Short mmCIF file of C-alpha atoms and ligand atoms in Angstrom, two decimals:
data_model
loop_
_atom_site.label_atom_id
_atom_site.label_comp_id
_atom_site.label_asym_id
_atom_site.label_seq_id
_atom_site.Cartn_x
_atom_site.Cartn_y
_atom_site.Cartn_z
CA UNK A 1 1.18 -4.23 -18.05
CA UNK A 2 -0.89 -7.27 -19.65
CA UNK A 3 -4.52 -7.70 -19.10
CA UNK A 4 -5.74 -10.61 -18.30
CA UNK A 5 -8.63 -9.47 -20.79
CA UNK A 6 -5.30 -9.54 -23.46
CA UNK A 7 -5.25 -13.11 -23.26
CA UNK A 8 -6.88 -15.22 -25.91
CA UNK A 9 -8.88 -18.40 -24.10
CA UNK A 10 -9.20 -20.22 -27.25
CA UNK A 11 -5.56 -20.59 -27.36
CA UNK A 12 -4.52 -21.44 -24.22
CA UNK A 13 -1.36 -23.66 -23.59
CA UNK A 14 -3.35 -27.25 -22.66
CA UNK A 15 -0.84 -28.34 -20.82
CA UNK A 16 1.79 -25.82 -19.42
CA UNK A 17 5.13 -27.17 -17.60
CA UNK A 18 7.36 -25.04 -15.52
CA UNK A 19 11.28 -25.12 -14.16
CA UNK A 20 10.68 -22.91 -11.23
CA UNK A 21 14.25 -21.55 -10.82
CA UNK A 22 16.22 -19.49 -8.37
CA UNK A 23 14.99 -19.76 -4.96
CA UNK A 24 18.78 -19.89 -3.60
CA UNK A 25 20.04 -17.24 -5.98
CA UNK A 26 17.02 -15.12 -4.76
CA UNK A 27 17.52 -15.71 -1.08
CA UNK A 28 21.44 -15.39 -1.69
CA UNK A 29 20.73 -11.54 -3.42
CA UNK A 30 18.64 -10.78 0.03
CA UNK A 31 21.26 -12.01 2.30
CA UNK A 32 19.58 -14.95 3.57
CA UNK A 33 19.51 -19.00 3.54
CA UNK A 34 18.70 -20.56 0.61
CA UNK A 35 15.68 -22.49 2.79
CA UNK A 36 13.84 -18.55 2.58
CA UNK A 37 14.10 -18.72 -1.02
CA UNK A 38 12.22 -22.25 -1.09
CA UNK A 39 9.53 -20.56 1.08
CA UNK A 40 9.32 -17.79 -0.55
CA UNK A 41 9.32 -20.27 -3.72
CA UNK A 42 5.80 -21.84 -2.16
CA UNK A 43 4.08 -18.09 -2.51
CA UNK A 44 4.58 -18.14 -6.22
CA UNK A 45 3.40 -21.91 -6.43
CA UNK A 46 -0.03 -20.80 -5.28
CA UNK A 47 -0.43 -17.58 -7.24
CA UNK A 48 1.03 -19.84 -10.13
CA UNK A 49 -1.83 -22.58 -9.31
CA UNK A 50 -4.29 -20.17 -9.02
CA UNK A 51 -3.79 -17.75 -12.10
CA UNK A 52 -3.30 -21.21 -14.23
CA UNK A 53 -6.75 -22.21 -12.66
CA UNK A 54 -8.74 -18.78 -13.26
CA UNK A 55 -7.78 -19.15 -16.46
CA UNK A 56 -8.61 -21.82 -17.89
CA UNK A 57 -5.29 -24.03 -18.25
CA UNK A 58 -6.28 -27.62 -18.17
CA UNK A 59 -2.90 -29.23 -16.86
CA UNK A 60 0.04 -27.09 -14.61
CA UNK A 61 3.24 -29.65 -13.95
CA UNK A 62 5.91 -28.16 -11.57
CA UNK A 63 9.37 -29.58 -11.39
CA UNK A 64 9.65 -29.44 -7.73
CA UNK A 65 12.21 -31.38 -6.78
CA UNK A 66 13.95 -33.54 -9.21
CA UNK A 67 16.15 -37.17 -8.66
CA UNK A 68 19.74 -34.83 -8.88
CA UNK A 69 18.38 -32.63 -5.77
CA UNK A 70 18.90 -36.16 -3.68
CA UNK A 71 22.40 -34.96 -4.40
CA UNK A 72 21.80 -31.43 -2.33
CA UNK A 73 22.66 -31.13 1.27
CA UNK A 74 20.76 -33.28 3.77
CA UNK A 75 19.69 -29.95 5.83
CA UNK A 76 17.66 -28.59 2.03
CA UNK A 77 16.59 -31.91 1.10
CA UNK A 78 14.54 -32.07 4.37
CA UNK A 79 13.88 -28.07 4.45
CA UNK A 80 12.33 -28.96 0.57
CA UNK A 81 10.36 -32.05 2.10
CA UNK A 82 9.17 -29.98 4.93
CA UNK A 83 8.04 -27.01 2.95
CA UNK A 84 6.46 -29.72 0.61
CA UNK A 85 4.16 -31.24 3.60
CA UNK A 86 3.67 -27.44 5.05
CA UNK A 87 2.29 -26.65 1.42
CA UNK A 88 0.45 -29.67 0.98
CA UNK A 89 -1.54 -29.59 4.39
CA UNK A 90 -2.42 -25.96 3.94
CA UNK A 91 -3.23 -25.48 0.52
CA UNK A 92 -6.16 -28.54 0.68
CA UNK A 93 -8.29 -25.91 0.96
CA UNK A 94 -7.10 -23.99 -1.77
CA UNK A 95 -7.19 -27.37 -4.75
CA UNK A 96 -10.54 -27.90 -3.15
CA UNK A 97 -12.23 -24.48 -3.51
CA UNK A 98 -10.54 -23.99 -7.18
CA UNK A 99 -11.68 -27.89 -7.97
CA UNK A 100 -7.78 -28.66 -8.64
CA UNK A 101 -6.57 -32.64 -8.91
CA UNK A 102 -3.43 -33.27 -7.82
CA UNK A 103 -1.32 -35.63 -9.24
CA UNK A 104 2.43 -37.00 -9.38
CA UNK A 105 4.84 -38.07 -11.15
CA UNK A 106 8.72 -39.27 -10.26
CA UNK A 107 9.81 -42.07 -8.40
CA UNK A 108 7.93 -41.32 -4.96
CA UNK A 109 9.21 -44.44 -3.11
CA UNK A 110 12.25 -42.58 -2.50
CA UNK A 111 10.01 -39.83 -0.84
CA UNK A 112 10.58 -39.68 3.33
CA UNK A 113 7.44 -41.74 4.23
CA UNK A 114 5.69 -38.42 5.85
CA UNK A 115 5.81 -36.48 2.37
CA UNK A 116 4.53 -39.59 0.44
CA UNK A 117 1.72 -40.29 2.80
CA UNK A 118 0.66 -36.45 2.76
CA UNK A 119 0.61 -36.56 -0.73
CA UNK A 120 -1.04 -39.85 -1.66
CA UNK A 121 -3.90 -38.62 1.30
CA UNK A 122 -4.02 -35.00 -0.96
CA UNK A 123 -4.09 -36.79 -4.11
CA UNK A 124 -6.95 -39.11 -2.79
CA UNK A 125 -8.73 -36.47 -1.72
CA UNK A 126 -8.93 -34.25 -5.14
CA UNK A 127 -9.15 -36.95 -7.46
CA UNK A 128 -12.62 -36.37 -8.32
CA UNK A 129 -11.92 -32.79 -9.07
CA UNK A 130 -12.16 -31.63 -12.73
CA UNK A 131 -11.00 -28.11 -13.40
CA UNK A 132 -7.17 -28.72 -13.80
CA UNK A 133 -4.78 -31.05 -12.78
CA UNK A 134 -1.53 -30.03 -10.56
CA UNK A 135 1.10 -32.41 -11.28
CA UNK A 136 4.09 -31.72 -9.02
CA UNK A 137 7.28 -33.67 -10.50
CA UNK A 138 8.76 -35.07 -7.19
CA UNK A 139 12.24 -37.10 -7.44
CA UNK A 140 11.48 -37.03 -10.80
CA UNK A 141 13.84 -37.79 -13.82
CA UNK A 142 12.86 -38.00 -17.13
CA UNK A 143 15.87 -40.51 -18.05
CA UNK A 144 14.71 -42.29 -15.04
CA UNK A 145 11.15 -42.39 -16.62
CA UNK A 146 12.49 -43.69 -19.48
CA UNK A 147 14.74 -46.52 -18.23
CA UNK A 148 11.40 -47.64 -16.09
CA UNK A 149 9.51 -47.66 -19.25
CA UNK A 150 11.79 -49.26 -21.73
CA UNK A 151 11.86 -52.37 -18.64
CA UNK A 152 8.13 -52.33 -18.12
CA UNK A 153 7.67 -53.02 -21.84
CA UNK A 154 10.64 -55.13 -21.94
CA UNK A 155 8.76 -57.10 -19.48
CA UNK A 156 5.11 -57.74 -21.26
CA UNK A 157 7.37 -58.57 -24.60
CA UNK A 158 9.19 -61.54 -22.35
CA UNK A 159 6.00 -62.48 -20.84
CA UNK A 160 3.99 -62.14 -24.48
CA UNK A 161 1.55 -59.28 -23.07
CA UNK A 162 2.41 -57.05 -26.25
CA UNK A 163 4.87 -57.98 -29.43
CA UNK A 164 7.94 -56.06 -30.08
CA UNK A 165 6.06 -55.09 -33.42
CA UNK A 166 3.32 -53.30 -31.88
CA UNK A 167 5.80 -50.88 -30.12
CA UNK A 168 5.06 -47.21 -30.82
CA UNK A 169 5.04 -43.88 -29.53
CA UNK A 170 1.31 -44.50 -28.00
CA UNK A 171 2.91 -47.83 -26.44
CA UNK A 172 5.56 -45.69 -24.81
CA UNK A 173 2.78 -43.25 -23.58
CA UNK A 174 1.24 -45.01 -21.65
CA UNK A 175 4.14 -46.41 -19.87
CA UNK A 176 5.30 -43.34 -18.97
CA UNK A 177 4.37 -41.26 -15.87
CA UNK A 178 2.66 -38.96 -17.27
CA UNK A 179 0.37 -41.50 -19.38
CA UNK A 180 -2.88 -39.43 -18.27
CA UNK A 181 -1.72 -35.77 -19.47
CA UNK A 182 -1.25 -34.53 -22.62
CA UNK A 183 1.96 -33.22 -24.46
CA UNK A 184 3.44 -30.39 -23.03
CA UNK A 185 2.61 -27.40 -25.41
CA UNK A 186 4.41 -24.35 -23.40
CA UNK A 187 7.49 -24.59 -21.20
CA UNK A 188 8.70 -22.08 -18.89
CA UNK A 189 11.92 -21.52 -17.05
CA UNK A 190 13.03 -19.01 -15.04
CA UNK A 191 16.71 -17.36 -13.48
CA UNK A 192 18.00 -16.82 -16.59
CA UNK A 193 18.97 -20.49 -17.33
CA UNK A 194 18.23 -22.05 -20.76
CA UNK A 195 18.79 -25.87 -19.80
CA UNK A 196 15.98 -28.42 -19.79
CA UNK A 197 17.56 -30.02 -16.83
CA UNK A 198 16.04 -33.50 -17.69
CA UNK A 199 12.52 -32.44 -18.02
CA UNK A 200 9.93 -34.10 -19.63
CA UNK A 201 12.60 -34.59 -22.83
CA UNK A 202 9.94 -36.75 -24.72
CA UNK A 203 7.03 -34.95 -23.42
CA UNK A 204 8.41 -31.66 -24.71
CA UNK A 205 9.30 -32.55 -28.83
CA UNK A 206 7.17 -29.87 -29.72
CA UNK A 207 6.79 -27.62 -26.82
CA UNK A 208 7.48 -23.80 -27.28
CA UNK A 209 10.26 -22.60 -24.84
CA UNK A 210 10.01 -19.17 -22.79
CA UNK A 211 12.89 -18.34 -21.02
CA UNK A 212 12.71 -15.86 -18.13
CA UNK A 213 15.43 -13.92 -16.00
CA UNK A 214 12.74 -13.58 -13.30
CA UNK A 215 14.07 -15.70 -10.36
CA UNK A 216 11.16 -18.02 -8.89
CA UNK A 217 10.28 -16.10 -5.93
CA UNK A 218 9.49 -13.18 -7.93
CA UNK A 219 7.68 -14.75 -10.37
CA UNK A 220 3.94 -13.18 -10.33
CA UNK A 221 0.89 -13.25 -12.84
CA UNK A 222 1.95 -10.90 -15.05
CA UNK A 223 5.30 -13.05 -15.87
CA UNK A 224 3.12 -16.03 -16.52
CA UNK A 225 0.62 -13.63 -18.94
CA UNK A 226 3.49 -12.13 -20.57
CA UNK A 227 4.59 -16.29 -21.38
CA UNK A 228 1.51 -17.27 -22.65
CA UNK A 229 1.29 -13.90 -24.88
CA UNK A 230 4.36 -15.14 -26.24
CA UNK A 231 3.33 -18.48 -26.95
CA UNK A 232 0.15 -17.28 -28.75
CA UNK A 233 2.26 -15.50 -31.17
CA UNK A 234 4.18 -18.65 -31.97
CA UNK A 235 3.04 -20.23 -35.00
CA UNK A 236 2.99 -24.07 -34.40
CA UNK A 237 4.21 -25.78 -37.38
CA UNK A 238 4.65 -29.25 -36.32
CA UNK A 239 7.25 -29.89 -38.70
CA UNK A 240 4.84 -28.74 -41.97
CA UNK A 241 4.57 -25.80 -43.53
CA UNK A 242 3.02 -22.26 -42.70
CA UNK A 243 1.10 -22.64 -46.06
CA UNK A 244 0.27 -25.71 -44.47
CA UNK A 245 -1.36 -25.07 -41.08
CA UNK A 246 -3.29 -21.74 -42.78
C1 LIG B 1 15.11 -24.32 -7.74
O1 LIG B 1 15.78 -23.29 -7.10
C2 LIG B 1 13.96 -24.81 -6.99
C3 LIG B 1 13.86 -26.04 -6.42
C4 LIG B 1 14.93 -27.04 -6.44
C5 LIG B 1 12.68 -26.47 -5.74
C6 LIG B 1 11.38 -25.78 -6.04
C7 LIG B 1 10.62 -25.74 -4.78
C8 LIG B 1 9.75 -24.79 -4.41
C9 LIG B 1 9.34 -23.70 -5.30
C10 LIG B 1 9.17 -24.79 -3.06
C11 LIG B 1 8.35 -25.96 -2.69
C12 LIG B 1 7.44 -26.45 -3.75
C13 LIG B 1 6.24 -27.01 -3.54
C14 LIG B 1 5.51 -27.59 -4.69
C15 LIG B 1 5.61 -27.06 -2.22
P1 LIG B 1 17.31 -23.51 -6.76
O2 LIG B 1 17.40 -23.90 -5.35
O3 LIG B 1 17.91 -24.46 -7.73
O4 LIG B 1 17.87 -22.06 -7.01
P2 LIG B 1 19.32 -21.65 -7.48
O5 LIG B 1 19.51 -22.21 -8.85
O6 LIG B 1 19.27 -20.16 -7.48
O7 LIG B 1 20.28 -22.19 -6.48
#
């Protein structure tokens, strides 16, 4: 078992991204509807939240629901956007108490109007909070969050706001979603899949990866511990040397 006490807080992952993976495999192994999964899925958001919170994590993104799930059937799509105003309504308390900001990123117009007015009205009301910030990924794609960016730029270059010269990796940045968070530095999956899944591809160059056969539902604490354990093994070379970074 790992200690919380094991876990060095100078070192922590500043921002940590997770594929939370499973829920129908898990609900399929118990006999039951993939929608349990997804609502069992919600328990291990908040211990997730919490544990990230306690300690000390700056920025937690979950890939809740990305533009491909459109594609699932119409009954999960809504069982997803119900469990996602459920969650939202109820756990108010909990980003409030633990100081948490939430925060979004993906194209959210396509969101049914209820879910997109919950969340705007959650994010509203934590935005002065400073402890962490909870970004939920929500119809989110990162080619999608590309395309938007490479036209928003496109645009201020027609319209002379910036020159094609100045273009660079802080330009993109900043036209990307997630233009207020940091890198990611650690990446988790679970269920025993080692696929990105159109992720945060340019937010991730030089994540570390931690693959887990734990499906999502049974992800607790000691999973996430064990990640970060991993992760502060990792030497992070950034494409120098070891002799380098010593
Ligand atoms: C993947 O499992 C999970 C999702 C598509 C959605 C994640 C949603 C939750 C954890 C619940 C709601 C979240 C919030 C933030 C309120 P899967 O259905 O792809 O599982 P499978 O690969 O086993 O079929």
């Amino acid at each position: 078992m790992i200690l919380e006490e094991q876990i060095n807080k100078d070192n922590l992952p500043k921002h940590l991204a997770i594929i939370m993976d499973g829920n129908g495999r898990w609900a399929k192994q118990q006999g039951m509807i993939r929608a349990f999964g997804h609502e069992k899925g919600t328990k291990s958001v908040r211990e997730t939240v919490e544990c990230c919170a306690k300690l000390g994590i700056e920025n937690l993104t979950l890939y809740a629901f990305s533009t491909e799930n459109w594609n699932r059937p119409k009954l999960e799509v809504d069982t997803l956007m119900n469990l996602l105003i459920k969650s939202l309504k109820k756990e108010l308390k909990t980003l409030q108490k633990n100081e948490i900001r939430l925060n979004s990123i993906g194209n959210l117009s396509l969101l049914p109007t209820s879910a997109h007015k919950e969340l705007l009205e959650v994010i509203n009301k934590t935005k002065e909070n400073k402890r962490m910030t909870l970004t939920l990924a929500l119809s989110y794609g990162s080619r999608e969050e590309l395309v938007s960016a490479i036209k928003t730029i496109c645009d201020k270059v027609k319209n002379n706001i910036i020159s094609p010269e100045s273009i660079d990796e802080t330009i993109i940045n900043q036209h990307l979603y997630t233009h207020n968070l940091p890198d990611v530095d650690l990446l988790i999956r679970t269920s025993g899949e080692h696929r990105i899944s159109n992720f945060l591809l340019w937010q991730i160059a030089y994540a570390e990866l931690f693959f887990t056969d734990v499906l999502w539902p049974d992800f607790r604490e000691q999973h996430l511990y064990e990640a970060i354990i991993s992760y502060q093994k990792r030497e992070r070379r950034f494409g120098k040397t070891s002799e380098q970074i010593k």
